[in-house]
Short mmCIF file of C-alpha atoms in Angstrom, two decimals:
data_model
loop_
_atom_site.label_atom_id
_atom_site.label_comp_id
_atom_site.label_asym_id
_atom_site.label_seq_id
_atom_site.Cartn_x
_atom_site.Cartn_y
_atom_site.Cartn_z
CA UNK A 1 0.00 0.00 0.00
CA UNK A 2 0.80 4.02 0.05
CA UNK A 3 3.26 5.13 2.53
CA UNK A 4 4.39 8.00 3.32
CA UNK A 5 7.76 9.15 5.04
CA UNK A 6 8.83 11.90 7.30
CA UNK A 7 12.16 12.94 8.18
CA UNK A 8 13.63 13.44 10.46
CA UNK A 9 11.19 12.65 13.11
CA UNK A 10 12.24 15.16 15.57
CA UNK A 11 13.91 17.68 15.27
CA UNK A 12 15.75 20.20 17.63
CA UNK A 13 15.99 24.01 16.64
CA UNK A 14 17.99 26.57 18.12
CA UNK A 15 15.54 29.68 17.91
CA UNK A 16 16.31 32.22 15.27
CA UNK A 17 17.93 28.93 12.59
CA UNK A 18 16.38 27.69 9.85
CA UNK A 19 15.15 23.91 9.32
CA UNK A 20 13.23 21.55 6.85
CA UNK A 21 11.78 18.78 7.39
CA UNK A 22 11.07 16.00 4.51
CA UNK A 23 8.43 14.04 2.99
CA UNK A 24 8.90 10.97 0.89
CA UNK A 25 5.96 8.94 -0.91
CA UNK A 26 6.31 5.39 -2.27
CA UNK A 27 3.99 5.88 -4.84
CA UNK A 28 3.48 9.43 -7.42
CA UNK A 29 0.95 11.83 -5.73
CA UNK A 30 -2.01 13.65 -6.97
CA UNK A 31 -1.29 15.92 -4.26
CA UNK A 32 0.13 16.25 -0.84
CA UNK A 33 -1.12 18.43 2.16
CA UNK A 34 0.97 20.12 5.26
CA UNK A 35 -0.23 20.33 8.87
CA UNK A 36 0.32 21.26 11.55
CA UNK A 37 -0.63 19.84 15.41
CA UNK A 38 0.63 21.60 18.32
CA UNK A 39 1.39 19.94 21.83
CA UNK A 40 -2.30 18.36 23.08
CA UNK A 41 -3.82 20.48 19.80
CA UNK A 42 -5.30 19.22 16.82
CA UNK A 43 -3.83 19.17 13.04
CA UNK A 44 -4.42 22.60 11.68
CA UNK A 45 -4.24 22.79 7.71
CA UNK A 46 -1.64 24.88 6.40
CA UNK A 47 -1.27 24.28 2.65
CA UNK A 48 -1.80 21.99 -0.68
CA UNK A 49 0.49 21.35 -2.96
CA UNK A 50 -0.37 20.13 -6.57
CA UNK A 51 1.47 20.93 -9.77
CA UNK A 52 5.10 19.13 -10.46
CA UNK A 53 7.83 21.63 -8.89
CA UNK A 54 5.56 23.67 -7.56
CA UNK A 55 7.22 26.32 -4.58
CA UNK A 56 4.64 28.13 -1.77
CA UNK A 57 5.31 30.19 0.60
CA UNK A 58 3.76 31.64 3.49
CA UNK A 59 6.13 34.37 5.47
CA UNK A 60 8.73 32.13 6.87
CA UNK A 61 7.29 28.77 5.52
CA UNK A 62 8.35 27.33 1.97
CA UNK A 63 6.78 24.64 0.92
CA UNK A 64 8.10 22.43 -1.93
CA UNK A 65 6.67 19.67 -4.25
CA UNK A 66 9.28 17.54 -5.79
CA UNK A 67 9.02 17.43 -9.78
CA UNK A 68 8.39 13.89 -9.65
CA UNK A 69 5.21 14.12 -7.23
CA UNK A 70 6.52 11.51 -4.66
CA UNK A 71 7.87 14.04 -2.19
CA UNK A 72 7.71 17.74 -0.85
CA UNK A 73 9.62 19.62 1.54
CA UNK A 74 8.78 22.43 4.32
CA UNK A 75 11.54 24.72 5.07
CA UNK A 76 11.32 27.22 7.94
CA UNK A 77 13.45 30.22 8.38
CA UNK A 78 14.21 32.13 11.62
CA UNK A 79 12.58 29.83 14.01
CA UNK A 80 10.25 31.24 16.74
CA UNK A 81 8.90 29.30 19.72
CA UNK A 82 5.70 29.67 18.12
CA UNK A 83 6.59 26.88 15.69
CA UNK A 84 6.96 24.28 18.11
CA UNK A 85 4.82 21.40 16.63
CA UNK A 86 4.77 18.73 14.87
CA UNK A 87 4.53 18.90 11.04
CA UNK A 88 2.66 16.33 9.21
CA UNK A 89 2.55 15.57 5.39
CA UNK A 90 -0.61 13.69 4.30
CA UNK A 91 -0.55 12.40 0.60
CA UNK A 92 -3.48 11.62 -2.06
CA UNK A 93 -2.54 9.33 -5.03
CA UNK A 94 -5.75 10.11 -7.20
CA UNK A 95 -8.84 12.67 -6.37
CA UNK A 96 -11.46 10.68 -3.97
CA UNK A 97 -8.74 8.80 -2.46
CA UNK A 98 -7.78 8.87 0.98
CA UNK A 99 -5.15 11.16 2.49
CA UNK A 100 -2.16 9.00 3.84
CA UNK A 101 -0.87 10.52 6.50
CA UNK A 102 3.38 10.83 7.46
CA UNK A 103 4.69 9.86 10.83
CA UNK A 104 5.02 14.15 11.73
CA UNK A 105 8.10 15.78 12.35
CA UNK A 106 8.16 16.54 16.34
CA UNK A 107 9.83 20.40 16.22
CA UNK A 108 11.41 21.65 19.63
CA UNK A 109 12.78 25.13 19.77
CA UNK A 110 15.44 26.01 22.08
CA UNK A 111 15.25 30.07 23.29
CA UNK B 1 -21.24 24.98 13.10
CA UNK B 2 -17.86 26.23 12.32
CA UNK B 3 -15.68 23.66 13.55
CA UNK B 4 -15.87 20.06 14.12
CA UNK B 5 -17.34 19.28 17.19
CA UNK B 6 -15.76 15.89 18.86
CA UNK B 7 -17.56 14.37 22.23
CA UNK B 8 -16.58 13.48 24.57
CA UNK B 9 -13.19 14.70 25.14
CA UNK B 10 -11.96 11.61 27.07
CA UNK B 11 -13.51 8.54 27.40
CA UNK B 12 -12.52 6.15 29.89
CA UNK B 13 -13.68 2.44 29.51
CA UNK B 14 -12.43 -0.97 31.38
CA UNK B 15 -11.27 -3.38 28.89
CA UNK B 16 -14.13 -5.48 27.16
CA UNK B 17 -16.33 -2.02 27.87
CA UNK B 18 -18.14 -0.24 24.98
CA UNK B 19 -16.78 2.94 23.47
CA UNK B 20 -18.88 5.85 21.69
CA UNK B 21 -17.48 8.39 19.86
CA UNK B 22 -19.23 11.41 18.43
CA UNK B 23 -18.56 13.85 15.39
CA UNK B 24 -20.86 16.91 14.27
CA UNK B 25 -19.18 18.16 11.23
CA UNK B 26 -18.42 21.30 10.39
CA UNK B 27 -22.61 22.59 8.48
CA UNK B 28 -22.32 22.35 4.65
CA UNK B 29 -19.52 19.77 4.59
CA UNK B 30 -20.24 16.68 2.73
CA UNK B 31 -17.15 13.89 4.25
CA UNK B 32 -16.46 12.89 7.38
CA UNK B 33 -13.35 11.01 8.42
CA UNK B 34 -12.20 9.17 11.46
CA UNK B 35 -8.54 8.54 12.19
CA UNK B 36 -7.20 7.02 15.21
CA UNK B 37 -3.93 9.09 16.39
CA UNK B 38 -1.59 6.66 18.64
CA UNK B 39 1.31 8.15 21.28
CA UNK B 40 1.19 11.08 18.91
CA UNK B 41 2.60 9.27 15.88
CA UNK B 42 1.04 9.09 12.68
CA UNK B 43 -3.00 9.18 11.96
CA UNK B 44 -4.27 6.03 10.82
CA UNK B 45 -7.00 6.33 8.60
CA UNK B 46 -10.17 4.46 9.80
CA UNK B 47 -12.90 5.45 7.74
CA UNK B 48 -14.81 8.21 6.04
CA UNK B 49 -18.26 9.45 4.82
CA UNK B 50 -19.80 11.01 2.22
CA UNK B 51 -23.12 12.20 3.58
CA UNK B 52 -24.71 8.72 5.37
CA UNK B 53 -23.09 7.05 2.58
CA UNK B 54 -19.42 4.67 3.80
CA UNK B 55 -17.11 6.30 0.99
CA UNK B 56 -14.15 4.37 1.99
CA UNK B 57 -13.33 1.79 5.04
CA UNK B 58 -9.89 0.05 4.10
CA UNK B 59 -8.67 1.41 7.18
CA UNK B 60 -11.29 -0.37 9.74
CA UNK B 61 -11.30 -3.21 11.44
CA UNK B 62 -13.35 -5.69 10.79
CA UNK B 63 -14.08 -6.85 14.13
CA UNK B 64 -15.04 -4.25 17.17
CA UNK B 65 -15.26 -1.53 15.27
CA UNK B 66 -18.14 0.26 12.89
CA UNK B 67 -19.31 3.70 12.67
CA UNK B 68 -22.29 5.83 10.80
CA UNK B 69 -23.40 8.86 10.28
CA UNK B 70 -27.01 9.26 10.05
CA UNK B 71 -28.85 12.16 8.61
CA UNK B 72 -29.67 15.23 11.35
CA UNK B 73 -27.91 13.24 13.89
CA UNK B 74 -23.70 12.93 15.10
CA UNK B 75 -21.79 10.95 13.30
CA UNK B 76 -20.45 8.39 15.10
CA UNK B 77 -17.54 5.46 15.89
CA UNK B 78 -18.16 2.64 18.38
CA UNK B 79 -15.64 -0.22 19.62
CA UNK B 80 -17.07 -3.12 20.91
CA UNK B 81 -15.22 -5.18 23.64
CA UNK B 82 -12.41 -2.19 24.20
CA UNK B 83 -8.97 -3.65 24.38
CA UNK B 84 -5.89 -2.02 25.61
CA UNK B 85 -4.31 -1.48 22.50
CA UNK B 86 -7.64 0.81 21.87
CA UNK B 87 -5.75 3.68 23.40
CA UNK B 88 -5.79 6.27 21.54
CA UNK B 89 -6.80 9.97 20.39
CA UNK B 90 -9.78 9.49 17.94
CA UNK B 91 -9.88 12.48 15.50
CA UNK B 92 -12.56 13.45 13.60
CA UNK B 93 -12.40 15.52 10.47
CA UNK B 94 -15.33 17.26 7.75
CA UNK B 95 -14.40 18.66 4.05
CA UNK B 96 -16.26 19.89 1.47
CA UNK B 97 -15.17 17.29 -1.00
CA UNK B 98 -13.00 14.42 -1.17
CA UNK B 99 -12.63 14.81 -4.74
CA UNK B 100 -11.83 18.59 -4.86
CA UNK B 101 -8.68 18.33 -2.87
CA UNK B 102 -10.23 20.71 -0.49
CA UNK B 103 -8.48 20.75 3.41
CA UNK B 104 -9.47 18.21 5.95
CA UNK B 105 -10.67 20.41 8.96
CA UNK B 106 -9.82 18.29 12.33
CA UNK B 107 -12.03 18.39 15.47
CA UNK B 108 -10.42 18.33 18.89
CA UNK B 109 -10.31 14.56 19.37
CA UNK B 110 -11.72 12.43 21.97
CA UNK B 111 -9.12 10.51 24.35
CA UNK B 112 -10.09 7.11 24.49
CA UNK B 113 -8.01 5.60 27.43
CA UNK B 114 -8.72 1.54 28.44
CA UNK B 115 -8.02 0.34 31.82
#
């Protein structure tokens, strides 16, 4: 079946650095979704990706979609404690299918 | 409503006890979707709705668990004969549309804990 990879699956900031975390699909995606869940919170939506290549960005979040469609990045700059989280990736391979979701990416930020 | 509303938020149940989970969607949205959310790790898909209708159930078990959601009323997940392993954060989530890649919008979970 679909998987769907994060790493790494923490991940230890010093605040003010940048990061990214990675996402990594066994099988081509229709599309792939980013969220985020902080600490006893729910996942929040942040974003859809869904042409080849394809870059977004919201202020210090880029978000990436590999040309292939199988995996995407999310690259934060200048770290705040406000983006402790984790960061989940959640695939589609077709429209109507299911999301699949990643394992997260567990951020800690270190004042 | 606005947001997905999840009840209870914890549920506590001896093992072999009967669990019931409830999800009002957010009004106007058209899928439901229940994933089970262990230790914080990953979201295993369970099942999801369009309207009353089962859309897609590869992620349920066969035994112990079903769930519906019936017009003007919750929807809802049950687990029959709760074991330990049943642990979990149950999330909830409503969309638009499955097929128009639209956002999953999460509700706040119910803690399921077994004893």
């Amino acid at each position: 079946g679909q998987q769907v990879m994060q790493i790494p699956q923490y991940q230890h900031v010093q605040e003010g650095e940048d990061f990214t975390t990675y996402c990594n699909s066994s099988t081509t995606l229709s599309n792939i979704q980013w969220y985020k869940q902080r600490p006893g919170g729910h996942p929040v939506f942040l974003i859809q990706l869904v042409k080849s290549g394809e870059v977004k960005k919201q202020k210090r979040l880029t978000f990436q979609f590999g040309e292939a469609k199988k995996n995407s990045s999310l690259h934060i700059t200048a770290t705040q404690t406000t983006d402790v989280g984790t960061y989940f990736c959640a695939g589609r391979k077709a429209a109507g299918n299911k999301l699949t979701f990643g394992g997260g990416t567990r951020v800690l930020v270190k004042p | 409503g606005e947001e997905v509303a999840q009840t209870p938020k914890h549920l506590v149940r001896g093992e072999g006890q009967k669990a019931k989970l409830y999800c009002a969607p957010i009004k106007g949205h058209s899928y439901v979707f229940w994933y089970q959310q262990v230790l914080k790790n990953e979201f295993k898909f369970l099942i999801s709705f369009q309207n009353e209708n089962v859309f897609d159930e590869t992620g349920m078990p066969k035994e112990r668990f079903s769930a519906k959601c019936l017009p003007n009323s919750p929807c809802s997940l049950e687990i029959q004969a709760t074991k330990l392993e049943d642990s979990a954060v149950y999330f909830c989530a409503s969309s638009q549309s499955e097929s128009q890649n639209q956002p999953q919008h999460f509700g706040d979970g119910t803690r399921l804990s077994i004893l």
